[in-house]
PDB file of C-alpha atoms and ligand atoms in Angstrom:
ATOM      1  CA  UNK A 174      42.579  70.454 -58.482  1.00  0.00           C
ATOM      2  CA  UNK A 175      43.572  66.496 -60.022  1.00  0.00           C
ATOM      3  CA  UNK A 176      42.264  65.677 -63.108  1.00  0.00           C
ATOM      4  CA  UNK A 177      39.203  64.056 -62.642  1.00  0.00           C
ATOM      5  CA  UNK A 178      39.027  60.068 -63.857  1.00  0.00           C
ATOM      6  CA  UNK A 179      36.784  57.030 -64.117  1.00  0.00           C
ATOM      7  CA  UNK A 180      37.663  55.461 -61.152  1.00  0.00           C
ATOM      8  CA  UNK A 181      38.392  51.791 -62.100  1.00  0.00           C
ATOM      9  CA  UNK A 182      36.800  50.558 -65.841  1.00  0.00           C
ATOM     10  CA  UNK A 183      35.030  47.155 -64.922  1.00  0.00           C
ATOM     11  CA  UNK A 184      33.585  45.388 -68.157  1.00  0.00           C
ATOM     12  CA  UNK A 185      31.120  42.870 -67.230  1.00  0.00           C
ATOM     13  CA  UNK A 186      28.972  40.251 -69.474  1.00  0.00           C
ATOM     14  CA  UNK A 187      28.539  37.274 -70.239  1.00  0.00           C
ATOM     15  CA  UNK A 188      31.017  34.538 -70.838  1.00  0.00           C
ATOM     16  CA  UNK A 189      32.541  35.333 -74.605  1.00  0.00           C
ATOM     17  CA  UNK A 190      31.638  38.821 -74.567  1.00  0.00           C
ATOM     18  CA  UNK A 191      35.129  39.377 -75.093  1.00  0.00           C
ATOM     19  CA  UNK A 192      36.200  41.103 -71.543  1.00  0.00           C
ATOM     20  CA  UNK A 193      39.119  40.130 -70.853  1.00  0.00           C
ATOM     21  CA  UNK A 194      40.593  40.846 -74.918  1.00  0.00           C
ATOM     22  CA  UNK A 195      38.718  44.353 -74.761  1.00  0.00           C
ATOM     23  CA  UNK A 196      40.147  45.021 -71.024  1.00  0.00           C
ATOM     24  CA  UNK A 197      43.561  44.267 -72.257  1.00  0.00           C
ATOM     25  CA  UNK A 198      43.977  46.319 -74.867  1.00  0.00           C
ATOM     26  CA  UNK A 199      42.059  49.441 -72.994  1.00  0.00           C
ATOM     27  CA  UNK A 200      44.795  48.723 -70.665  1.00  0.00           C
ATOM     28  CA  UNK A 201      47.244  48.676 -73.330  1.00  0.00           C
ATOM     29  CA  UNK A 202      46.527  52.039 -74.831  1.00  0.00           C
ATOM     30  CA  UNK A 203      46.398  53.870 -71.688  1.00  0.00           C
ATOM     31  CA  UNK A 204      49.446  52.157 -70.476  1.00  0.00           C
ATOM     32  CA  UNK A 205      47.797  50.919 -67.112  1.00  0.00           C
ATOM     33  CA  UNK A 206      47.344  47.743 -65.332  1.00  0.00           C
ATOM     34  CA  UNK A 207      44.644  45.555 -65.969  1.00  0.00           C
ATOM     35  CA  UNK A 208      43.512  41.973 -64.306  1.00  0.00           C
ATOM     36  CA  UNK A 209      40.798  39.062 -64.817  1.00  0.00           C
ATOM     37  CA  UNK A 210      38.873  38.199 -62.027  1.00  0.00           C
ATOM     38  CA  UNK A 211      39.054  34.450 -63.075  1.00  0.00           C
ATOM     39  CA  UNK A 212      42.883  34.484 -63.236  1.00  0.00           C
ATOM     40  CA  UNK A 213      43.321  35.969 -59.372  1.00  0.00           C
ATOM     41  CA  UNK A 214      41.159  33.453 -58.312  1.00  0.00           C
ATOM     42  CA  UNK A 215      43.173  31.053 -59.949  1.00  0.00           C
ATOM     43  CA  UNK A 216      46.253  32.460 -58.632  1.00  0.00           C
ATOM     44  CA  UNK A 217      44.343  32.762 -55.299  1.00  0.00           C
ATOM     45  CA  UNK A 218      44.303  28.848 -54.398  1.00  0.00           C
ATOM     46  CA  UNK A 219      46.371  27.596 -57.368  1.00  0.00           C
ATOM     47  CA  UNK A 220      43.744  25.801 -59.246  1.00  0.00           C
ATOM     48  CA  UNK A 221      42.074  26.079 -62.286  1.00  0.00           C
ATOM     49  CA  UNK A 222      38.601  27.731 -62.709  1.00  0.00           C
ATOM     50  CA  UNK A 223      37.249  23.942 -63.876  1.00  0.00           C
ATOM     51  CA  UNK A 224      39.269  22.434 -61.003  1.00  0.00           C
ATOM     52  CA  UNK A 225      37.941  24.847 -58.238  1.00  0.00           C
ATOM     53  CA  UNK A 226      34.455  23.994 -59.653  1.00  0.00           C
ATOM     54  CA  UNK A 227      34.992  20.175 -59.408  1.00  0.00           C
ATOM     55  CA  UNK A 228      36.791  20.050 -56.450  1.00  0.00           C
ATOM     56  CA  UNK A 229      35.207  22.842 -54.305  1.00  0.00           C
ATOM     57  CA  UNK A 230      31.821  23.495 -56.025  1.00  0.00           C
ATOM     58  CA  UNK A 231      29.909  26.168 -57.458  1.00  0.00           C
ATOM     59  CA  UNK A 232      29.076  27.452 -53.830  1.00  0.00           C
ATOM     60  CA  UNK A 233      32.911  27.852 -52.630  1.00  0.00           C
ATOM     61  CA  UNK A 234      33.665  29.343 -56.560  1.00  0.00           C
ATOM     62  CA  UNK A 235      31.106  31.990 -55.739  1.00  0.00           C
ATOM     63  CA  UNK A 236      32.832  32.690 -52.412  1.00  0.00           C
ATOM     64  CA  UNK A 237      36.154  33.037 -53.709  1.00  0.00           C
ATOM     65  CA  UNK A 238      35.093  35.482 -56.577  1.00  0.00           C
ATOM     66  CA  UNK A 239      33.341  38.014 -54.114  1.00  0.00           C
ATOM     67  CA  UNK A 240      36.565  37.457 -52.085  1.00  0.00           C
ATOM     68  CA  UNK A 241      38.356  38.091 -55.692  1.00  0.00           C
ATOM     69  CA  UNK A 242      36.570  41.186 -56.262  1.00  0.00           C
ATOM     70  CA  UNK A 243      37.200  43.154 -53.546  1.00  0.00           C
ATOM     71  CA  UNK A 244      40.813  41.850 -53.202  1.00  0.00           C
ATOM     72  CA  UNK A 245      41.082  43.370 -57.532  1.00  0.00           C
ATOM     73  CA  UNK A 246      39.845  47.019 -55.876  1.00  0.00           C
ATOM     74  CA  UNK A 247      42.148  47.199 -53.541  1.00  0.00           C
ATOM     75  CA  UNK A 248      45.009  46.335 -56.325  1.00  0.00           C
ATOM     76  CA  UNK A 249      46.904  48.674 -58.623  1.00  0.00           C
ATOM     77  CA  UNK A 250      44.712  48.264 -61.171  1.00  0.00           C
ATOM     78  CA  UNK A 251      42.729  50.296 -63.227  1.00  0.00           C
ATOM     79  CA  UNK A 252      40.948  47.720 -65.961  1.00  0.00           C
ATOM     80  CA  UNK A 253      39.185  45.200 -64.478  1.00  0.00           C
ATOM     81  CA  UNK A 254      37.424  41.953 -66.701  1.00  0.00           C
ATOM     82  CA  UNK A 255      35.077  40.278 -64.384  1.00  0.00           C
ATOM     83  CA  UNK A 256      33.575  36.933 -64.589  1.00  0.00           C
ATOM     84  CA  UNK A 257      30.508  36.550 -65.840  1.00  0.00           C
ATOM     85  CA  UNK A 258      29.124  35.637 -62.520  1.00  0.00           C
ATOM     86  CA  UNK A 259      30.630  38.516 -60.634  1.00  0.00           C
ATOM     87  CA  UNK A 260      28.180  40.848 -60.636  1.00  0.00           C
ATOM     88  CA  UNK A 261      25.589  39.563 -59.414  1.00  0.00           C
ATOM     89  CA  UNK A 262      26.055  39.164 -55.684  1.00  0.00           C
ATOM     90  CA  UNK A 263      24.873  42.181 -54.745  1.00  0.00           C
ATOM     91  CA  UNK A 264      27.722  43.298 -52.354  1.00  0.00           C
ATOM     92  CA  UNK A 265      30.127  42.908 -54.700  1.00  0.00           C
ATOM     93  CA  UNK A 266      27.888  44.922 -57.213  1.00  0.00           C
ATOM     94  CA  UNK A 267      27.381  47.364 -54.793  1.00  0.00           C
ATOM     95  CA  UNK A 268      31.611  47.909 -54.408  1.00  0.00           C
ATOM     96  CA  UNK A 269      32.132  47.681 -57.942  1.00  0.00           C
ATOM     97  CA  UNK A 270      29.975  50.709 -58.848  1.00  0.00           C
ATOM     98  CA  UNK A 271      31.299  52.247 -55.679  1.00  0.00           C
ATOM     99  CA  UNK A 272      34.690  52.341 -56.766  1.00  0.00           C
ATOM    100  CA  UNK A 273      34.300  53.131 -61.192  1.00  0.00           C
ATOM    101  CA  UNK A 274      32.214  52.931 -64.059  1.00  0.00           C
ATOM    102  CA  UNK A 275      31.054  50.261 -65.765  1.00  0.00           C
ATOM    103  CA  UNK A 276      30.646  48.681 -68.983  1.00  0.00           C
ATOM    104  CA  UNK A 277      28.626  46.025 -70.231  1.00  0.00           C
ATOM    105  CA  UNK A 278      29.917  44.371 -72.956  1.00  0.00           C
ATOM    106  CA  UNK A 279      26.924  42.592 -74.314  1.00  0.00           C
ATOM    107  CA  UNK A 280      26.585  39.578 -76.421  1.00  0.00           C
ATOM    108  CA  UNK A 281      23.753  37.217 -77.903  1.00  0.00           C
ATOM    109  CA  UNK A 282      24.035  33.278 -77.085  1.00  0.00           C
ATOM    110  CA  UNK A 283      24.528  32.558 -80.316  1.00  0.00           C
ATOM    111  CA  UNK A 284      27.807  34.335 -79.930  1.00  0.00           C
ATOM    112  CA  UNK A 285      28.017  33.732 -77.237  1.00  0.00           C
ATOM    113  CA  UNK A 286      28.349  29.897 -78.313  1.00  0.00           C
ATOM    114  CA  UNK A 287      30.367  30.169 -81.423  1.00  0.00           C
ATOM    115  CA  UNK A 288      33.018  32.692 -79.082  1.00  0.00           C
ATOM    116  CA  UNK A 289      33.707  29.851 -76.471  1.00  0.00           C
ATOM    117  CA  UNK A 290      33.895  27.148 -78.687  1.00  0.00           C
ATOM    118  CA  UNK A 291      35.566  24.051 -77.069  1.00  0.00           C
ATOM    119  CA  UNK A 292      36.929  25.926 -74.642  1.00  0.00           C
ATOM    120  CA  UNK A 293      36.331  24.688 -70.985  1.00  0.00           C
ATOM    121  CA  UNK A 294      33.528  26.124 -69.211  1.00  0.00           C
ATOM    122  CA  UNK A 295      32.208  24.467 -65.864  1.00  0.00           C
ATOM    123  CA  UNK A 296      28.600  26.128 -66.086  1.00  0.00           C
ATOM    124  CA  UNK A 297      28.441  24.214 -69.732  1.00  0.00           C
ATOM    125  CA  UNK A 298      30.326  20.559 -68.395  1.00  0.00           C
ATOM    126  CA  UNK A 299      28.791  17.895 -69.772  1.00  0.00           C
ATOM    127  CA  UNK A 300      25.941  19.427 -71.939  1.00  0.00           C
ATOM    128  CA  UNK A 301      25.373  18.555 -75.409  1.00  0.00           C
ATOM    129  CA  UNK A 302      25.506  21.587 -78.118  1.00  0.00           C
ATOM    130  CA  UNK A 303      21.348  22.003 -78.305  1.00  0.00           C
ATOM    131  CA  UNK A 304      21.878  21.867 -74.272  1.00  0.00           C
ATOM    132  CA  UNK A 305      24.559  24.346 -74.082  1.00  0.00           C
ATOM    133  CA  UNK A 306      22.774  27.302 -76.467  1.00  0.00           C
ATOM    134  CA  UNK A 307      19.629  26.744 -74.163  1.00  0.00           C
ATOM    135  CA  UNK A 308      21.617  26.894 -70.792  1.00  0.00           C
ATOM    136  CA  UNK A 309      23.596  29.992 -72.836  1.00  0.00           C
ATOM    137  CA  UNK A 310      20.008  31.807 -73.468  1.00  0.00           C
ATOM    138  CA  UNK A 311      18.057  30.654 -69.688  1.00  0.00           C
ATOM    139  CA  UNK A 312      21.534  32.102 -67.517  1.00  0.00           C
ATOM    140  CA  UNK A 313      21.484  35.067 -69.654  1.00  0.00           C
ATOM    141  CA  UNK A 314      18.008  35.895 -69.200  1.00  0.00           C
ATOM    142  CA  UNK A 315      18.255  35.563 -65.490  1.00  0.00           C
ATOM    143  CA  UNK A 316      21.545  38.001 -65.623  1.00  0.00           C
ATOM    144  CA  UNK A 317      20.575  40.574 -68.285  1.00  0.00           C
ATOM    145  CA  UNK A 318      18.886  42.973 -65.569  1.00  0.00           C
ATOM    146  CA  UNK A 319      21.470  43.057 -63.515  1.00  0.00           C
ATOM    147  CA  UNK A 320      24.252  43.528 -66.594  1.00  0.00           C
ATOM    148  CA  UNK A 321      21.897  46.350 -67.430  1.00  0.00           C
ATOM    149  CA  UNK A 322      22.424  48.335 -64.811  1.00  0.00           C
ATOM    150  CA  UNK A 323      26.386  48.759 -65.581  1.00  0.00           C
ATOM    151  CA  UNK A 324      26.892  52.582 -66.539  1.00  0.00           C
ATOM    152  CA  UNK A 325      27.450  51.773 -70.322  1.00  0.00           C
ATOM    153  CA  UNK A 326      26.281  48.831 -72.568  1.00  0.00           C
ATOM    154  CA  UNK A 327      28.064  48.149 -75.434  1.00  0.00           C
ATOM    155  CA  UNK A 328      27.303  45.856 -78.221  1.00  0.00           C
ATOM    156  CA  UNK A 329      29.978  43.429 -79.031  1.00  0.00           C
ATOM    157  CA  UNK A 330      28.409  41.414 -81.980  1.00  0.00           C
ATOM    158  CA  UNK A 331      29.721  41.801 -85.500  1.00  0.00           C
ATOM    159  CA  UNK A 332      32.274  44.032 -84.167  1.00  0.00           C
ATOM    160  CA  UNK A 333      35.715  43.010 -82.983  1.00  0.00           C
ATOM    161  CA  UNK A 334      37.389  43.640 -79.755  1.00  0.00           C
ATOM    162  CA  UNK A 335      39.532  46.637 -81.287  1.00  0.00           C
ATOM    163  CA  UNK A 336      36.302  48.097 -82.338  1.00  0.00           C
ATOM    164  CA  UNK A 337      34.398  47.557 -78.577  1.00  0.00           C
ATOM    165  CA  UNK A 338      37.637  49.062 -76.787  1.00  0.00           C
ATOM    166  CA  UNK A 339      37.998  51.923 -79.163  1.00  0.00           C
ATOM    167  CA  UNK A 340      33.952  52.839 -78.101  1.00  0.00           C
ATOM    168  CA  UNK A 341      35.011  52.394 -74.454  1.00  0.00           C
ATOM    169  CA  UNK A 342      37.908  54.413 -75.083  1.00  0.00           C
ATOM    170  CA  UNK A 343      35.555  57.509 -76.369  1.00  0.00           C
ATOM    171  CA  UNK A 344      33.027  57.012 -73.721  1.00  0.00           C
ATOM    172  CA  UNK A 345      35.596  57.800 -71.242  1.00  0.00           C
ATOM    173  CA  UNK A 346      37.613  60.642 -73.088  1.00  0.00           C
ATOM    174  CA  UNK A 347      33.887  62.251 -73.836  1.00  0.00           C
ATOM    175  CA  UNK A 348      33.574  62.320 -70.096  1.00  0.00           C
ATOM    176  CA  UNK A 349      36.817  63.016 -68.555  1.00  0.00           C
ATOM    177  CA  UNK A 350      38.870  64.532 -71.614  1.00  0.00           C
ATOM    178  CA  UNK A 351      41.849  62.847 -73.388  1.00  0.00           C
ATOM    179  CA  UNK A 352      44.169  63.687 -70.061  1.00  0.00           C
ATOM    180  CA  UNK A 353      42.109  61.894 -67.535  1.00  0.00           C
ATOM    181  CA  UNK A 354      43.720  59.855 -64.876  1.00  0.00           C
ATOM    182  CA  UNK A 355      42.816  56.597 -63.151  1.00  0.00           C
ATOM    183  CA  UNK A 356      42.250  57.526 -59.652  1.00  0.00           C
ATOM    184  CA  UNK A 357      42.090  54.662 -56.956  1.00  0.00           C
TER     185      UNK A 357
HETATM  186  C1  S3P B 161      31.052  32.006 -64.658  1.00  0.00           C
HETATM  187  C2  S3P B 161      32.123  32.389 -65.648  1.00  0.00           C
HETATM  188  C3  S3P B 161      33.330  32.309 -65.941  1.00  0.00           C
HETATM  189  C4  S3P B 161      33.845  31.685 -65.248  1.00  0.00           C
HETATM  190  C5  S3P B 161      33.101  30.647 -64.897  1.00  0.00           C
HETATM  191  C6  S3P B 161      31.486  30.856 -64.162  1.00  0.00           C
HETATM  192  C7  S3P B 161      29.394  32.481 -65.303  1.00  0.00           C
HETATM  193  O1  S3P B 161      34.229  33.782 -66.386  1.00  0.00           O
HETATM  194  O2  S3P B 161      33.942  33.192 -63.725  1.00  0.00           O
HETATM  195  O3  S3P B 161      33.373  29.457 -65.516  1.00  0.00           O
HETATM  196  O4  S3P B 161      29.219  32.296 -64.004  1.00  0.00           O
HETATM  197  O5  S3P B 161      29.291  32.933 -65.936  1.00  0.00           O
HETATM  198  P1  S3P B 161      34.121  34.323 -67.810  1.00  0.00           P
HETATM  199  O6  S3P B 161      33.235  35.243 -68.277  1.00  0.00           O
HETATM  200  O7  S3P B 161      35.278  35.335 -67.616  1.00  0.00           O
HETATM  201  O8  S3P B 161      34.105  33.511 -69.029  1.00  0.00           O
END
């Protein structure tokens, strides 16, 4: 009998939650591959995320994101950092749950705002400081129910990415033992 594993590990949550940083740390410590669906989308169309929003619009981006989730699941990657909006698409969400274990990296609106800093984020484009925070609060409130459907909720405020990664490792090892293997 093979060693049971978590399937793929999916990290989800709002922009600024630290999904990619934590994904990289987990993959490094487990010696497996990881990817970020935003980077996959950029590779698929050879445009940056802001360029896609600008040239093709949000609905086109969401379609690409849906394709990227399907594609990521077929690839040899064990840890997948999902774009903030990816879990909202019902078909993607079903697929994600069929193929692995989900971790919601929880961040407060204020902390998300601080971590995003001056990075370009299409959803916050053209907004004043005050409006950005309001928009983050609204989007997070709209999304929170879906995010909370994740298998595990991991707080990230006042914690380093290494601490967050350590908690996820512990959860996976508690469930599957230290010698678990990734499947799929
Ligand atoms: C988005 C989050 C971004 C990116 C796009 C839209 C969202 O990804 O996919 O700007 O809808 O929350 P990150 O969560 O990786 O920043």
